[in-house]
Tab-separated table of C-alpha atoms in Angstrom:
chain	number	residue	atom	x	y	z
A	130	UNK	CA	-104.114	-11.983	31.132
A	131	UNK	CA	-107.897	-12.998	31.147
A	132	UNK	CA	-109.296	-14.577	28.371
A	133	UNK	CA	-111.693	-12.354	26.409
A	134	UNK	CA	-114.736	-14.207	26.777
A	135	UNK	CA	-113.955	-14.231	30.910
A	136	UNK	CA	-113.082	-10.450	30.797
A	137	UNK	CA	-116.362	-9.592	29.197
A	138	UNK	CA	-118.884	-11.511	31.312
A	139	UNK	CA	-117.241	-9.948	34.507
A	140	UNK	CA	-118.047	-6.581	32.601
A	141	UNK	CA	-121.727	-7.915	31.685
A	142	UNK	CA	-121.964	-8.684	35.183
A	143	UNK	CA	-121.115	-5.342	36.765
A	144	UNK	CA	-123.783	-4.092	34.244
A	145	UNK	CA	-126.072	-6.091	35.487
A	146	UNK	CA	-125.032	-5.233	38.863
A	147	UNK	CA	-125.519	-1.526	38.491
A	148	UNK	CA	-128.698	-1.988	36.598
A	149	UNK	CA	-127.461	-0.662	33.871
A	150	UNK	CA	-127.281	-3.356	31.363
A	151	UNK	CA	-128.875	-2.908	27.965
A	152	UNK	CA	-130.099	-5.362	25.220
A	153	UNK	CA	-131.619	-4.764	21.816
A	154	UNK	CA	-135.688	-4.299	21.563
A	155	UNK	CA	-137.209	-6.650	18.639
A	156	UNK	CA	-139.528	-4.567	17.006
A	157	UNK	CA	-141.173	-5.930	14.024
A	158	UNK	CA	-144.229	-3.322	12.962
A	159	UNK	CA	-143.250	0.040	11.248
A	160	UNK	CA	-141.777	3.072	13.641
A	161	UNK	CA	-145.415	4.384	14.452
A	162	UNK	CA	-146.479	5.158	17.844
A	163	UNK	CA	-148.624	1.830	18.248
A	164	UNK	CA	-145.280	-0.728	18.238
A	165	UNK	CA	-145.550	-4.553	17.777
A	166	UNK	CA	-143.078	-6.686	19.273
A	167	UNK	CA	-143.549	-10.349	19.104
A	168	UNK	CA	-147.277	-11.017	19.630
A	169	UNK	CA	-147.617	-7.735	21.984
A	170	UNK	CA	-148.698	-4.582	21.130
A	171	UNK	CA	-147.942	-1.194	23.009
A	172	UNK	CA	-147.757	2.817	22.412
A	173	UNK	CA	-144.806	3.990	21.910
A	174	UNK	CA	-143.698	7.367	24.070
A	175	UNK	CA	-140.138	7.106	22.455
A	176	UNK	CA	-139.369	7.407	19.635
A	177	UNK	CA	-137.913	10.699	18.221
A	178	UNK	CA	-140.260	10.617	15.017
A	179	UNK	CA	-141.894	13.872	16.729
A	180	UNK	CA	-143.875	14.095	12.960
A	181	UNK	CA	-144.708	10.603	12.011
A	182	UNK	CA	-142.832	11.570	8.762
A	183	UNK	CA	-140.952	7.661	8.602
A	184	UNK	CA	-143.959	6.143	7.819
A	185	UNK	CA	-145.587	9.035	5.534
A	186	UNK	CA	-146.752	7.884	2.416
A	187	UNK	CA	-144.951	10.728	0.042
A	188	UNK	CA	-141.458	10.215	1.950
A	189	UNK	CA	-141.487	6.154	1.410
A	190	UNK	CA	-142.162	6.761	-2.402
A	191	UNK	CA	-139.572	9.410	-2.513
A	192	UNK	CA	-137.250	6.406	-0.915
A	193	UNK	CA	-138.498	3.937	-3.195
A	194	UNK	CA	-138.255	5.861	-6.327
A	195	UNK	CA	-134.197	7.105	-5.615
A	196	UNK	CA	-133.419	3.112	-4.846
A	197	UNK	CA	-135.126	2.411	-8.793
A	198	UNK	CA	-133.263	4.935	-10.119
A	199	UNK	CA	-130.015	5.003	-8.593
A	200	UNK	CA	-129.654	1.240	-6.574
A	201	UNK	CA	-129.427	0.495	-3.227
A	202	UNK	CA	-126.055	2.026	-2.287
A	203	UNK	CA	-123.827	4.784	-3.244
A	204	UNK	CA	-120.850	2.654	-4.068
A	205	UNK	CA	-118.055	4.985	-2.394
A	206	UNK	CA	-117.512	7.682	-0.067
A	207	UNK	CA	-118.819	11.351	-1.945
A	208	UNK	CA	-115.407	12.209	-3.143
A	209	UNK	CA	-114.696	9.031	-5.023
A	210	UNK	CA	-118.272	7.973	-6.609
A	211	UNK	CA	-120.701	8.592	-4.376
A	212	UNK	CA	-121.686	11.897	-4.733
A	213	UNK	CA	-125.139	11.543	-6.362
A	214	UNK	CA	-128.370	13.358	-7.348
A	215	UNK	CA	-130.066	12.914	-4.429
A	216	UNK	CA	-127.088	14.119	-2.122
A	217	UNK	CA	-126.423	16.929	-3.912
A	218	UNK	CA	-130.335	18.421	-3.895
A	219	UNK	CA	-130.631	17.375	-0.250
A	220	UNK	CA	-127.959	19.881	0.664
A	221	UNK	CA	-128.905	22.324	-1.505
A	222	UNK	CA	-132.295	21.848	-0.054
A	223	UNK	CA	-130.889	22.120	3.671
A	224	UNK	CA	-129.187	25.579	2.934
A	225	UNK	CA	-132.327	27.051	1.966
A	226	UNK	CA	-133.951	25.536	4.694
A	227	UNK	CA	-131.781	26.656	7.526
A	228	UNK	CA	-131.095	29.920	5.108
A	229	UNK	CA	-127.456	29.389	4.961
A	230	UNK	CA	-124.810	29.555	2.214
A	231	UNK	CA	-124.191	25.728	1.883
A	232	UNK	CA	-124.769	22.765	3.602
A	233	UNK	CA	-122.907	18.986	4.011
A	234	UNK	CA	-125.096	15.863	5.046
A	235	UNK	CA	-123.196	13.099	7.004
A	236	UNK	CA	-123.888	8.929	7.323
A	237	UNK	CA	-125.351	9.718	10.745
A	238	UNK	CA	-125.699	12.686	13.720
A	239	UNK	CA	-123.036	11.269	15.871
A	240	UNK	CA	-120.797	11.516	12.571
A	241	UNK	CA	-120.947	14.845	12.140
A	242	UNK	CA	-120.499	16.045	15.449
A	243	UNK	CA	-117.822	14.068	16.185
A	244	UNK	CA	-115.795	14.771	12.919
A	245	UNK	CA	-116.655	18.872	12.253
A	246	UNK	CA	-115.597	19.337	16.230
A	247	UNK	CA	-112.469	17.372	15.886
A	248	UNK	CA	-111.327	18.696	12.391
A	249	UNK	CA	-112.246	22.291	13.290
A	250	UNK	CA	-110.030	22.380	16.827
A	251	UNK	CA	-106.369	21.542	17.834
A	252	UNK	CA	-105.180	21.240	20.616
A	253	UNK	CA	-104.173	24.867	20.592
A	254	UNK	CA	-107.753	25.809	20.773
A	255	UNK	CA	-110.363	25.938	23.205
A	256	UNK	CA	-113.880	24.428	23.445
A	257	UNK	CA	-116.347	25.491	25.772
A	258	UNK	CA	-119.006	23.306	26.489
A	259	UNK	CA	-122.818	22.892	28.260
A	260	UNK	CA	-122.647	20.678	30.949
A	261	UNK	CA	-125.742	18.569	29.371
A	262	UNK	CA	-124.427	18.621	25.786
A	263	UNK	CA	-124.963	15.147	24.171
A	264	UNK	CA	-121.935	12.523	23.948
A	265	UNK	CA	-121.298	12.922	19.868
A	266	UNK	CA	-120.743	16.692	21.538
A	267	UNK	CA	-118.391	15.581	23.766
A	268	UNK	CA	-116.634	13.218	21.698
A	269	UNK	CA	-115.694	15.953	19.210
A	270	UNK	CA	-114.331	17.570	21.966
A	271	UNK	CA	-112.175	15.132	23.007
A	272	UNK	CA	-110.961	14.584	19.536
A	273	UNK	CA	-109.851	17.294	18.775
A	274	UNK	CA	-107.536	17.422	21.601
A	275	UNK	CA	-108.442	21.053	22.237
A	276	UNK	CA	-108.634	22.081	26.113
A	277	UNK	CA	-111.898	21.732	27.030
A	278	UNK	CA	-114.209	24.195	29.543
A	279	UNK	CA	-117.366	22.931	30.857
A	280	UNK	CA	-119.803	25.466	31.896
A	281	UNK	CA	-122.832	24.482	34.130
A	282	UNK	CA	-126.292	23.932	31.951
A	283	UNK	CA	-127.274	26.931	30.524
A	284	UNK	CA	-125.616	29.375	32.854
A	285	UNK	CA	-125.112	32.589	31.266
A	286	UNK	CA	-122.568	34.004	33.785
A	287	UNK	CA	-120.748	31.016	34.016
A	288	UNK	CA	-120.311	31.068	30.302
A	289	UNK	CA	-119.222	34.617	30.284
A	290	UNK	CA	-116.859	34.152	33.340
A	291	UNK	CA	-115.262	31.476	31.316
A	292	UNK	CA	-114.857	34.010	28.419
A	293	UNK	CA	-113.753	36.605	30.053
A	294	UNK	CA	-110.396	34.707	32.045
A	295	UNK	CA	-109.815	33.300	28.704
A	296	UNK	CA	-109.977	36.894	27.474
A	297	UNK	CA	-107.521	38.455	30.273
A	298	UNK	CA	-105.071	35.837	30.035
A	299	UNK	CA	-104.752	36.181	26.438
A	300	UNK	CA	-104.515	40.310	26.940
A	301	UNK	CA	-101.547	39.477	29.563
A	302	UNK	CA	-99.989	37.340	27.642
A	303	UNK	CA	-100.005	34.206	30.308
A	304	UNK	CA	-101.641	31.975	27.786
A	305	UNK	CA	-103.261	32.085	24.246
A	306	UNK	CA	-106.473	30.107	24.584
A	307	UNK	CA	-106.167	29.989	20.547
A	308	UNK	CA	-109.560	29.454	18.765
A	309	UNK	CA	-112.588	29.589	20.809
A	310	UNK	CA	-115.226	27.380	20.014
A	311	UNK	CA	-118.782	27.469	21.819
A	312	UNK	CA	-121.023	24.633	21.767
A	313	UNK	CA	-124.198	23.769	22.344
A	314	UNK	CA	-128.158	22.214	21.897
A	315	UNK	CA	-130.623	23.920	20.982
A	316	UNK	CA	-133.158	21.632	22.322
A	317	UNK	CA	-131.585	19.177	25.256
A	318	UNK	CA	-131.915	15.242	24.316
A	319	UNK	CA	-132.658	14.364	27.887
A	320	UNK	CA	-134.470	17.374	29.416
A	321	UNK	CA	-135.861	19.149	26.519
A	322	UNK	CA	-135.486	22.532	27.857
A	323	UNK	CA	-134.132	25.056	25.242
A	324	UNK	CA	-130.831	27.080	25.419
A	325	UNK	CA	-130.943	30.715	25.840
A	326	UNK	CA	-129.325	31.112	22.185
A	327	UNK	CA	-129.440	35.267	21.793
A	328	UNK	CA	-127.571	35.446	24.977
A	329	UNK	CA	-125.019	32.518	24.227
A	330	UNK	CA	-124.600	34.141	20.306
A	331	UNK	CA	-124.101	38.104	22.255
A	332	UNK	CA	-121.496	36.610	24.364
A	333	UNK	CA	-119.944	34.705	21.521
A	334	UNK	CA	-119.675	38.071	19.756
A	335	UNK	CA	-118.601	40.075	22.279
A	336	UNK	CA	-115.351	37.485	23.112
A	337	UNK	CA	-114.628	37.076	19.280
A	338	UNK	CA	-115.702	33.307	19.718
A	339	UNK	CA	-117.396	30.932	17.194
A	340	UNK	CA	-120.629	29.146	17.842
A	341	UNK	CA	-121.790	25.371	16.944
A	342	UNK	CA	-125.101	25.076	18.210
A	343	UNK	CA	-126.596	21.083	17.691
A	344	UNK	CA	-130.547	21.361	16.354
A	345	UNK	CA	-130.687	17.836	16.505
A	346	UNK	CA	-133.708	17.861	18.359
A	347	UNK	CA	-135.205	21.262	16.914
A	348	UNK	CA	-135.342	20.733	13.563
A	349	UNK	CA	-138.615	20.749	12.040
A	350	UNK	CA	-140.456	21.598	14.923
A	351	UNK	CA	-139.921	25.483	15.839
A	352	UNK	CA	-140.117	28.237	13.365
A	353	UNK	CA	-141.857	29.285	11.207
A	354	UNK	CA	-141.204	26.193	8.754
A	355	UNK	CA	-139.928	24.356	11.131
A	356	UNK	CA	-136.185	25.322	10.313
A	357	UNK	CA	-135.350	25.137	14.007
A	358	UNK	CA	-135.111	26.706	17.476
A	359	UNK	CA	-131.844	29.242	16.553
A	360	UNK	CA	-134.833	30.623	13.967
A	361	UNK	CA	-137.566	30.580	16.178
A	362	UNK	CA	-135.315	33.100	18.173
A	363	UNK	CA	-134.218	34.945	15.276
A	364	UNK	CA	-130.106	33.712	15.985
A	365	UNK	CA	-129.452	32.026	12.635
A	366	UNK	CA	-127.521	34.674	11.241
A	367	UNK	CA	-125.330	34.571	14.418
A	368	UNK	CA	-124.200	30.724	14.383
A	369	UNK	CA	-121.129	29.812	12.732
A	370	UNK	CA	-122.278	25.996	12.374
A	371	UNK	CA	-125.352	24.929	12.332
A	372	UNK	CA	-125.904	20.942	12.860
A	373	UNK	CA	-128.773	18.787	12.378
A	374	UNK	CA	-129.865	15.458	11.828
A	375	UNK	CA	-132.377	13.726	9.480
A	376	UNK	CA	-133.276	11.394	11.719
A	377	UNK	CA	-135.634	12.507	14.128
A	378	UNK	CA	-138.296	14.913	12.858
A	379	UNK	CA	-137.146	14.323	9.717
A	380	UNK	CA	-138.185	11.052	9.576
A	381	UNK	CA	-135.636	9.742	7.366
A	382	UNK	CA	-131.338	9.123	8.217
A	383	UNK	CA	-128.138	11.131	8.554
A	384	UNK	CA	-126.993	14.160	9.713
A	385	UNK	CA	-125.668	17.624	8.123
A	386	UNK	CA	-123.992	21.013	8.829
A	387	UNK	CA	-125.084	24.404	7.563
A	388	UNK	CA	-123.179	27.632	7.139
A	389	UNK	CA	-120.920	29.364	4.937
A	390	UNK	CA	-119.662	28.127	1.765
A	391	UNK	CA	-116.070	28.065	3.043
A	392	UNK	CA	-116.864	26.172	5.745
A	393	UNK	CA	-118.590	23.366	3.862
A	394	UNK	CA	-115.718	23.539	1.801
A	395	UNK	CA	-113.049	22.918	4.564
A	396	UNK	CA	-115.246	20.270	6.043
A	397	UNK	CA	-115.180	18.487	2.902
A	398	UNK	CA	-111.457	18.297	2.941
A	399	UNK	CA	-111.058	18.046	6.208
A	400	UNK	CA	-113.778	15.974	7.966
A	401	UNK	CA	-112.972	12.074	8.441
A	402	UNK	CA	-116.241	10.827	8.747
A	403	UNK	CA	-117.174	12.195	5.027
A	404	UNK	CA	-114.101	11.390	3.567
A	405	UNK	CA	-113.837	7.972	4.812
A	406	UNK	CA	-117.352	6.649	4.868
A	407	UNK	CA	-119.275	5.119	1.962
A	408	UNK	CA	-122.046	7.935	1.097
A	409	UNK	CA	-125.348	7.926	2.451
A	410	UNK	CA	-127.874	5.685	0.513
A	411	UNK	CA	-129.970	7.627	-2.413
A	412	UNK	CA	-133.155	6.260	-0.593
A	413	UNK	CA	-132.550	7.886	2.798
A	414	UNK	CA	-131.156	11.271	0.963
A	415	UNK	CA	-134.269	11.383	-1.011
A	416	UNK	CA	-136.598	10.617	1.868
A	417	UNK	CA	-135.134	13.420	3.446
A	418	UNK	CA	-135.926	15.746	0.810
A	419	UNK	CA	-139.830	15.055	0.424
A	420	UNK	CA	-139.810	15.404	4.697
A	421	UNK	CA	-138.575	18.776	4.525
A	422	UNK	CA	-140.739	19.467	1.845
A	423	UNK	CA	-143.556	18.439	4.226
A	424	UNK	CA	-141.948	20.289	7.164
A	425	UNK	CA	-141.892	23.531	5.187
A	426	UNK	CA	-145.569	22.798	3.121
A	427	UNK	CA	-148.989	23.539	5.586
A	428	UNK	CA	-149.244	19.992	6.432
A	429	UNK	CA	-145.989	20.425	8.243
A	430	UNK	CA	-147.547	23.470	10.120
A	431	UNK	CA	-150.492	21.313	11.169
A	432	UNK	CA	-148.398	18.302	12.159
A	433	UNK	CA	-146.559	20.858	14.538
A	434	UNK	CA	-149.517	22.266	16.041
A	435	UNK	CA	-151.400	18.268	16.362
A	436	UNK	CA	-147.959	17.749	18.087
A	437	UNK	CA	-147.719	20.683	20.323
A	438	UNK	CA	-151.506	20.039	21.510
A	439	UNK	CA	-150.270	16.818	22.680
A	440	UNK	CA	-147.860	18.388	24.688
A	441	UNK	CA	-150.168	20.829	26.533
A	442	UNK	CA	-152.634	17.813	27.195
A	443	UNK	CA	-149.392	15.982	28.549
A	444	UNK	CA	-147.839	18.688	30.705
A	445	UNK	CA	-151.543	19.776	32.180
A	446	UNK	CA	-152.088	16.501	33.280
A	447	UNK	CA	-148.614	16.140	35.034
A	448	UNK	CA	-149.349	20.126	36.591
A	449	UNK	CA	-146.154	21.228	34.668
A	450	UNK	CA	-146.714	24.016	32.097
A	451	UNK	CA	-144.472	24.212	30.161
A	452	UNK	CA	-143.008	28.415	28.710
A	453	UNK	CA	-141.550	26.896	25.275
A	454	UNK	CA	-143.301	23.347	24.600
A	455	UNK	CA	-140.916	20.658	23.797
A	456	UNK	CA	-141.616	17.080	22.866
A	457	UNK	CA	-139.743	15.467	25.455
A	458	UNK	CA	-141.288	15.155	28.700
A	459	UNK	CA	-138.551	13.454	31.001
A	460	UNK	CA	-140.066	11.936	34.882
A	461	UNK	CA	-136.780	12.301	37.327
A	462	UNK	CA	-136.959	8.939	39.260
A	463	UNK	CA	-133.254	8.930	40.528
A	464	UNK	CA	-132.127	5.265	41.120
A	465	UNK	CA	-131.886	2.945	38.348
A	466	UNK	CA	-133.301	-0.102	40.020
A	467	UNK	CA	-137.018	1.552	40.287
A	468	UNK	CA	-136.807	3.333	36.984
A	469	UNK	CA	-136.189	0.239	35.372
A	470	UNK	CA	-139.268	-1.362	38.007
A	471	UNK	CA	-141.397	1.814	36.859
A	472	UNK	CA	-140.567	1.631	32.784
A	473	UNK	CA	-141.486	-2.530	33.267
A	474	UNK	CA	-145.053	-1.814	35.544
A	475	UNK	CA	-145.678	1.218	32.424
A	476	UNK	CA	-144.477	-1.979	29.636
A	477	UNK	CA	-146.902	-4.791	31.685
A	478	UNK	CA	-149.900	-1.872	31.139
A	479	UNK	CA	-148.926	-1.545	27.700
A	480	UNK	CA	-146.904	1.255	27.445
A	481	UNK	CA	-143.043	1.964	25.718
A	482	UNK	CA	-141.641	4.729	27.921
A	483	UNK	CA	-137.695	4.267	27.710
A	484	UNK	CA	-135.550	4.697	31.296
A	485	UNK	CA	-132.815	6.404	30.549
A	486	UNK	CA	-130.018	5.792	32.544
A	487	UNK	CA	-125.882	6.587	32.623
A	488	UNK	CA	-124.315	7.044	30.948
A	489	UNK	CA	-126.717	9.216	28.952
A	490	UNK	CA	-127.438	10.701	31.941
A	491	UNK	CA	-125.482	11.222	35.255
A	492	UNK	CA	-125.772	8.260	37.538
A	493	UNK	CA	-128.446	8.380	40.219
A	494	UNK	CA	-130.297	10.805	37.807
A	495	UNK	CA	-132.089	7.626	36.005
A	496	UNK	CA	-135.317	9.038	34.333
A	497	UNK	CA	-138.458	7.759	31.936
A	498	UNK	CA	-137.728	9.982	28.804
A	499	UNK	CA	-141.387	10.596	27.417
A	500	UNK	CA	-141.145	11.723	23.738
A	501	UNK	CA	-144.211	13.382	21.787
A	502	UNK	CA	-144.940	12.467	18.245
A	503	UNK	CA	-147.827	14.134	15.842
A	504	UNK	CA	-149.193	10.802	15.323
A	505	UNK	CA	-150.469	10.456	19.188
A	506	UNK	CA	-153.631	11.155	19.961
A	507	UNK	CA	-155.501	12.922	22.841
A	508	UNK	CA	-156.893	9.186	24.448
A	509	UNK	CA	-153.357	8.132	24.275
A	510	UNK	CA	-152.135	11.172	26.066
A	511	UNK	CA	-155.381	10.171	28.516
A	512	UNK	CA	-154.248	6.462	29.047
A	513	UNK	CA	-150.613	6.878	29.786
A	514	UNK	CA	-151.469	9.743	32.816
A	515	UNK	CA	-153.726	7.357	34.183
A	516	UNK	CA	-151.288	4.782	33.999
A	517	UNK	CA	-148.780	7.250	35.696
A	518	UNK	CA	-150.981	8.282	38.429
A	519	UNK	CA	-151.545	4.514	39.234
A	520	UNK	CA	-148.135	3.540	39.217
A	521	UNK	CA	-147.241	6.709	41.404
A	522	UNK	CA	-149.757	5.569	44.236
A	523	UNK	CA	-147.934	1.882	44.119
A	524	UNK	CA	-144.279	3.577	44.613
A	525	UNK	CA	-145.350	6.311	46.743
A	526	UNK	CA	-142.933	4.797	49.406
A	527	UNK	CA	-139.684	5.328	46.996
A	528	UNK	CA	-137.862	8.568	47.530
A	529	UNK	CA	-138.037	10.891	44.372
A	530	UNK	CA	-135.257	13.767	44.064
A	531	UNK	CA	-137.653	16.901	45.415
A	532	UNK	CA	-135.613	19.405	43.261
A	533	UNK	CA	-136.912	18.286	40.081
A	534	UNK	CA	-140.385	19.121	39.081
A	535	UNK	CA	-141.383	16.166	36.729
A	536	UNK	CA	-140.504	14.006	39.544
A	537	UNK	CA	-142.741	10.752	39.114
């Protein structure tokens, strides 16, 4: 048997080998789009504050006020001690919002996918899945030891084929698929094209399935108060769990489910990550509830529409229109060697644009993940396209995969 320390450096090598080592980013100015690190200065294109609401002046009081009042911590997990003020009209708040019975609000998004999945399935049950869905997705999945079907992103007849063989073999009796639980984004973390939700939530009715559908990246930017992409397409009513987090239009930290009263109820009982976990901090629950409040008020309408202008100015620039705008704006570069060259000539010009690589995305599929945030303003928009088109001209040699159409 290796040693640990010997085992791990072979692993760090490989990393390194594949390109796809990581290491942490010291950042040491607030999470605005202009981000200090060390003595250098660049704008940020990554962050998934799509509102500027971290840094907003009424959501840091809010913060500052619930730590006064109530300390730093919450002691215990909700069901011991920790169950406080703050929590409590933060999910009364998020019901309303997302016009739902009840809601629960989780330590983090990856929490409460993870944990609802896994404590709602067996492995008698059976999850079907898009293809793209985000790992906290998956992870549920595979916790809950329920068989698992993938269907391919966003494909409708996939998704029904899948449904219907489930269907038949249940009718003949040559297997019982039990529960059947559909998941999916709303908004896609990595491509930030939208699901087809009316279709996905007819099918789901039509086989007698359940629907979880992940707003993670919707919330507080579609709608009419920004409650989220299943109400821009008039689908609430239809999802049997709705999940969120606070984290990224929001502005503040956490995440949350929304839906009937007897769900929240089971989940309470039944979900590990609540039950086990020390409760969120008062100061992040309250933050949370003076950023909806903004997300809902008419400031909240004009930090969408500051945002979505950014977008247009983005996608013209780049020739792609875009049907139903979404803040993330991803450049397919394929190997992870020149994303990483392309994200460093971007950094040495004074740009943050992230490359994403696997395993958040399939390998060879390495991209720079652009991300739009209210705060950004039309010269920034400007600077980084002619910073693009440069860098394109100095790697117009490297092979880009044709298919895509944000190809850099």
């Amino acid at each position: 048997m290796k040693p640990l320390s010997q085992h791990l450096s072979g692993q760090l090598k490989t990393l390194q080998n594949q390109h796809l080592l990581r290491q942490l980013r010291p950042i040491t100015s607030p999470q605005t789009v202009t981000l200090e690190q060390g003595d250098r200065s660049m704008i940020a294109f990554a962050s998934n504050d799509y509102l500027g609401l971290a840094t907003h002046r009424n959501v840091k009081e809010a913060s500052k006020e619930a730590i006064e009042k109530y300390g730093a911590g919450s002691g215990a997990s909700r069901l011991i001690t920790g169950s406080l003020p703050p929590h409590r009209r933060l999910e009364e708040q998020l019901a309303k919002f997302k016009g739902t019975e009840a809601a629960l609000a989780f330590g983090s998004g990856y929490q409460t996918a993870s944990s609802v999945i896994a404590c709602l399935l067996t492995e008698n049950d059976t999850l079907i899945s898009d293809r793209l869905n985000h790992a906290c997705l998956i992870d549920g999945a595979r916790l809950s030891k329920a068989t698992i079907k993938i269907f391919e992103h966003n494909d409708l007849d996939q998704l029904e084929s899948i449904l219907k063989v489930l269907a038949d073999d249940q009718a003949r009796q040559r297997h019982d698929p039990g529960n059947l639980l559909i998941v999916t984004e709303s908004v896609f973390s990595m491509d930030g094209d939208q699901a087809p939700l009316a279709e996905i939530a007819a099918l789901k009715n039509r086989y007698g399935a359940w629907l979880m559908v992940d707003e993670a990246h919707a919330t507080g930017l579609y709608g009419p108060q920004g409650q989220g992409w299943a109400e821009c397409t008039g689908t609430s009513h239809n999802i049997d769990i709705q999940m969120g987090t606070l984290g990224k239009a929001v502005g503040a930290a956490g995440g949350f489910i929304s839906g009937s009263q007897m769900l929240i109820d089971f989940l309470v009982n039944r979900a590990r990550s609540f039950i086990f976990s020390t409760a969120p901090t008062p100061a992040s629950a309250a933050a949370a509830i003076a950023a909806i409040e903004i997300i809902q008020s008419a400031e909240g309408s004009a930090l969408r529409a500051r945002l979505w202008q950014r977008v247009r100015e983005l996608r013209a620039g780049l020739e792609q229109p875009e049907p139903d705008p979404s803040p993330i704006v991803p450049l397919l570069i394929g190997s992870e060697s020149q994303c990483l060259k392309i994200a460093a000539q971007l950094e040495a010009q004074g740009f943050l644009v992230p490359a994403i690589r696997y395993p958040s995305v399939p390998r060879n599929q390495a991209r720079l993940r652009i991300t739009l945030s209210a705060q950004h303003t039309q010269p920034h928009a400007v600077q980084l396209l002619q910073a693009l088109s440069q860098i394109k001209a100095t790697n117009i040699g490297h092979k880009v995969i044709e298919s895509t159409p944000l190809s850099l």
